[in-house]
XYZ file of C-alpha atoms in Angstrom:
334
model
C -50.441 16.589 27.285
C -51.783 15.952 23.794
C -51.241 18.732 21.299
C -54.158 19.493 19.044
C -54.931 21.520 15.949
C -57.115 24.607 16.005
C -60.497 23.623 17.378
C -63.143 23.030 14.728
C -66.558 24.637 14.791
C -68.649 21.853 16.270
C -71.383 20.377 14.120
C -72.938 17.874 16.505
C -75.538 16.577 14.021
C -74.323 13.027 14.767
C -72.300 11.832 17.727
C -71.201 8.576 19.303
C -72.384 8.300 22.895
C -69.982 8.110 25.824
C -69.870 4.468 26.981
C -67.838 3.130 29.883
C -65.099 0.669 28.827
C -66.084 1.121 25.188
C -65.420 4.649 23.934
C -61.756 4.549 24.897
C -59.095 6.474 23.002
C -58.448 3.343 20.893
C -62.084 2.976 19.880
C -62.226 6.663 19.011
C -59.146 6.408 16.785
C -60.768 3.433 15.059
C -64.023 5.361 14.621
C -62.084 8.096 12.851
C -61.170 5.679 10.067
C -64.912 5.489 9.355
C -66.137 9.049 9.966
C -64.287 12.339 10.072
C -67.307 14.442 10.994
C -69.105 12.686 13.870
C -68.553 14.207 17.286
C -66.871 11.649 19.557
C -67.167 11.463 23.346
C -64.843 10.000 25.932
C -65.992 7.574 28.541
C -67.251 9.392 31.619
C -64.273 10.583 33.671
C -64.946 11.586 37.269
C -63.669 14.840 38.697
C -61.794 12.852 41.341
C -59.878 10.900 38.704
C -58.753 14.099 37.002
C -57.920 16.047 40.138
C -56.247 13.277 42.114
C -55.367 10.526 39.636
C -51.896 10.142 38.212
C -50.756 10.365 35.542
C -53.443 12.552 33.967
C -52.573 11.115 30.567
C -54.290 7.922 31.705
C -57.624 9.730 31.980
C -57.280 12.552 29.466
C -54.877 11.306 26.802
C -56.016 11.081 23.207
C -54.664 11.217 19.667
C -55.058 14.390 17.603
C -56.950 12.401 14.960
C -59.897 12.112 17.369
C -61.095 15.718 16.973
C -63.826 16.861 17.176
C -63.768 15.389 20.670
C -65.756 16.012 23.850
C -64.828 15.067 27.400
C -67.682 13.778 29.534
C -67.332 14.605 33.216
C -68.939 12.896 36.181
C -69.333 14.960 39.316
C -71.604 17.324 41.219
C -69.346 19.783 43.038
C -69.450 23.030 41.059
C -65.916 24.074 41.992
C -64.392 20.712 41.086
C -66.320 20.553 37.832
C -65.178 24.055 36.897
C -61.568 23.146 37.623
C -61.846 19.989 35.538
C -63.521 21.851 32.682
C -60.583 24.282 32.615
C -58.170 21.337 32.574
C -60.120 19.788 29.691
C -59.874 23.003 27.705
C -56.138 23.204 28.378
C -55.755 19.641 27.115
C -57.445 20.649 23.853
C -60.906 19.126 24.172
C -63.567 20.743 21.988
C -66.455 20.409 24.448
C -67.062 19.381 28.034
C -70.232 17.469 28.844
C -71.798 16.867 32.253
C -73.178 13.366 32.845
C -76.711 13.505 34.259
C -77.756 10.140 32.864
C -75.629 7.277 34.211
C -77.719 5.059 36.548
C -75.072 2.895 38.227
C -75.012 2.450 42.013
C -71.412 3.607 42.250
C -72.116 6.996 40.724
C -75.375 7.411 42.665
C -73.495 7.032 45.926
C -71.243 9.910 44.868
C -74.096 12.084 43.543
C -73.014 11.594 39.952
C -75.104 10.815 36.890
C -78.854 10.320 36.604
C -79.568 10.957 40.281
C -78.701 14.612 39.609
C -81.992 14.953 37.742
C -83.529 15.302 41.204
C -81.293 18.331 41.845
C -81.740 20.703 38.894
C -80.476 23.699 40.865
C -77.262 21.850 41.704
C -76.762 21.045 38.021
C -77.487 24.669 37.125
C -74.846 25.892 39.570
C -72.328 23.423 38.200
C -72.985 24.431 34.596
C -72.699 28.112 35.451
C -69.362 27.568 37.189
C -68.037 25.450 34.313
C -69.039 28.019 31.719
C -67.311 30.757 33.696
C -64.098 28.702 33.617
C -63.897 27.903 29.896
C -64.566 29.215 26.413
C -65.492 25.827 24.922
C -69.125 24.616 24.968
C -70.481 23.167 28.220
C -73.284 20.690 27.539
C -75.523 18.322 29.488
C -76.549 14.729 28.776
C -79.588 13.638 30.774
C -82.579 11.283 30.855
C -86.257 12.168 30.476
C -86.596 11.468 34.175
C -85.802 9.135 37.039
C -87.971 6.773 39.092
C -91.426 8.239 39.727
C -90.658 11.690 38.339
C -93.251 13.125 35.985
C -91.789 12.979 32.484
C -93.481 16.240 31.586
C -93.394 18.520 34.624
C -90.120 17.332 36.144
C -88.223 17.196 32.849
C -89.499 20.663 31.985
C -88.395 21.963 35.379
C -84.947 20.415 34.985
C -84.323 21.736 31.463
C -85.648 25.214 32.258
C -83.590 25.531 35.445
C -80.353 24.443 33.777
C -81.019 26.516 30.651
C -81.629 29.601 32.786
C -78.106 29.100 34.157
C -76.726 29.367 30.625
C -76.724 25.857 29.182
C -77.942 25.854 25.585
C -77.138 22.290 24.505
C -78.807 19.154 25.863
C -78.662 15.556 24.688
C -81.595 13.606 26.115
C -81.634 9.838 26.475
C -85.283 9.144 25.673
C -85.770 6.725 28.577
C -86.327 7.133 32.267
C -83.654 5.750 34.576
C -85.033 3.601 37.371
C -82.474 3.970 40.143
C -84.453 1.663 42.407
C -85.108 -1.809 41.069
C -83.210 -1.927 37.774
C -79.541 -2.610 37.093
C -77.522 -0.271 34.851
C -77.778 -2.861 32.059
C -81.565 -3.101 32.475
C -81.775 0.695 32.436
C -80.452 0.629 28.876
C -83.307 -1.597 27.673
C -86.239 -2.008 30.066
C -87.661 1.520 30.450
C -89.625 2.271 27.277
C -88.282 4.741 24.761
C -90.259 7.955 24.483
C -88.950 9.840 21.463
C -92.117 11.934 21.350
C -91.240 13.459 24.731
C -87.867 14.670 23.441
C -89.494 15.964 20.277
C -92.001 17.948 22.356
C -89.127 19.325 24.410
C -87.540 20.678 21.247
C -90.825 22.143 20.039
C -91.301 23.894 23.364
C -87.719 25.234 23.450
C -86.821 26.164 19.862
C -83.880 28.313 20.982
C -82.169 25.367 22.730
C -80.178 22.668 20.985
C -81.962 19.424 21.826
C -80.384 16.155 20.766
C -81.812 12.660 21.136
C -80.178 9.426 22.293
C -81.412 5.894 22.922
C -82.220 2.920 20.704
C -81.157 4.438 17.372
C -79.846 1.638 15.143
C -79.785 2.884 11.549
C -78.996 6.072 9.688
C -82.613 6.032 8.475
C -83.658 6.223 12.144
C -81.248 9.103 12.640
C -82.431 11.004 9.573
C -86.051 10.663 10.710
C -85.264 12.072 14.153
C -83.258 14.944 12.677
C -86.487 16.245 11.173
C -87.742 16.903 14.727
C -84.648 17.473 16.903
C -81.258 19.094 16.411
C -78.900 16.139 16.704
C -78.720 12.394 17.179
C -76.419 10.364 19.411
C -75.886 6.646 18.781
C -74.443 4.344 21.405
C -74.233 0.555 21.355
C -74.993 0.153 17.655
C -72.052 2.387 16.736
C -69.806 0.124 18.800
C -71.150 -3.327 18.008
C -71.723 -2.564 14.310
C -69.068 0.069 13.596
C -69.627 -0.035 9.831
C -72.747 2.040 10.567
C -70.380 4.999 10.930
C -68.967 4.587 7.430
C -71.847 6.398 5.718
C -72.395 9.122 8.325
C -70.315 11.747 6.547
C -72.102 11.372 3.199
C -75.582 10.772 4.533
C -75.778 13.329 7.338
C -73.075 15.882 6.475
C -73.110 15.835 2.679
C -69.378 15.175 2.272
C -67.379 12.211 0.992
C -66.957 9.204 3.256
C -63.340 8.472 4.256
C -63.506 4.797 3.183
C -65.616 2.764 0.792
C -64.732 -0.718 2.050
C -64.278 -2.262 5.463
C -60.795 -3.485 4.657
C -59.753 0.098 3.933
C -60.761 1.087 7.459
C -58.823 -1.830 8.973
C -55.692 -0.999 6.994
C -56.017 2.695 7.861
C -55.849 1.720 11.537
C -52.553 -0.203 11.208
C -50.237 2.805 11.763
C -52.177 3.740 14.889
C -51.942 0.181 16.230
C -48.202 0.218 15.562
C -47.873 3.538 17.385
C -49.825 2.331 20.418
C -47.794 -0.881 20.627
C -44.620 1.203 20.582
C -46.060 3.193 23.498
C -46.523 -0.014 25.480
C -50.216 -0.692 24.889
C -51.320 -4.318 24.572
C -52.650 -5.402 21.202
C -55.985 -6.659 22.539
C -56.707 -3.318 24.231
C -56.635 -1.695 20.786
C -58.035 -4.360 18.483
C -60.972 -5.443 20.675
C -62.818 -2.423 19.331
C -62.570 -3.725 15.748
C -64.245 -7.094 16.382
C -67.545 -5.988 14.825
C -66.040 -4.449 11.686
C -66.562 -7.467 9.421
C -69.932 -8.455 10.879
C -71.869 -10.424 8.265
C -68.919 -10.618 5.860
C -67.311 -13.834 4.565
C -64.562 -14.638 7.023
C -65.798 -12.132 9.576
C -66.298 -14.803 12.232
C -62.766 -16.129 11.656
C -61.420 -12.583 11.935
C -63.085 -12.171 15.332
C -61.994 -15.594 16.542
C -58.349 -15.109 15.570
C -58.153 -11.752 17.336
C -60.022 -13.007 20.397
C -57.778 -16.059 20.767
C -54.423 -14.435 20.053
C -54.363 -10.666 20.613
C -54.153 -10.988 24.405
C -51.008 -13.132 24.327
C -47.795 -11.722 25.753
C -45.854 -9.949 23.011
C -48.725 -10.058 20.501
C -47.883 -7.681 17.687
C -49.232 -6.236 14.480
C -48.791 -9.557 12.671
C -51.690 -10.978 14.706
C -53.964 -8.242 13.370
C -52.682 -8.850 9.831
C -53.267 -12.580 10.188
C -56.817 -11.890 11.339
C -57.408 -9.694 8.298
C -56.192 -12.566 6.135
C -59.193 -14.578 7.325
C -61.566 -12.106 5.656
C -62.404 -13.522 2.238
C -63.032 -10.341 0.289
C -62.868 -6.607 1.040
C -66.611 -6.130 1.316
C -68.216 -2.745 0.691
C -71.509 -3.471 2.413
């Protein structure tokens, strides 16, 4: 079990979205070289994985540097979710979040993710049970609707039902999820964004914390949305262009950024890479998350190529990462 410092008071002004295969513990440690204040989320972890998987470290392990850190759960059984929330709190997580937004077939078949938007009472019961089991915040991430649901009436019914059960914090992906006819990948792009709907939700429920997610690509976008909602959550852009995170602390929290140059962030990650290699992790599992760091910089393409071609090799060590950094021409600040 990972030991952790005293839990911080959560300021969720800016967070990085939970993304399967992307927001692993290694990505989150890398993100912390760029921002100390953003709230980070795990990939979705199902209740079954936590309750029956072994070892639990595989699903719940993290490094203390990752705080503030939220665990996103996938499930629909109130008792199992409550048990997993209690486990998350015992492991030191700062928040537990219920996934009501993932559109994949696999989770639909297990009544997990976006399909739960059709069952607001079931979500309400789950949230109530989770809150009774823990003292940390229990939050919900959802869509503005699914399939032919009415984005106004059905979203209002969902939010009101779950809020009445005690949930005060919602992050809303400002797209519908089409469970019939679109793939999970298409569901991230094809349904149109409707920021205005999330903004109206906040206006109608001033006492609730309403955050927005979906399509945000710049900190200017984030700042504009923060004038109308309580928080912003950025997904793919924070992964593919991680340098976006490097000005979050100054711009959105009013404190100094941890690094001024990209090379500083890469060098700050070296001790973590060394630690993970000593634990038996493969180099490519850690460094794949850094491939976008030098995007647009002289030598950035060579950095990516060297890591991509060599980090997966048997016995690849820290020298491969250092060699890749040597391909970057100058430590670029922008």
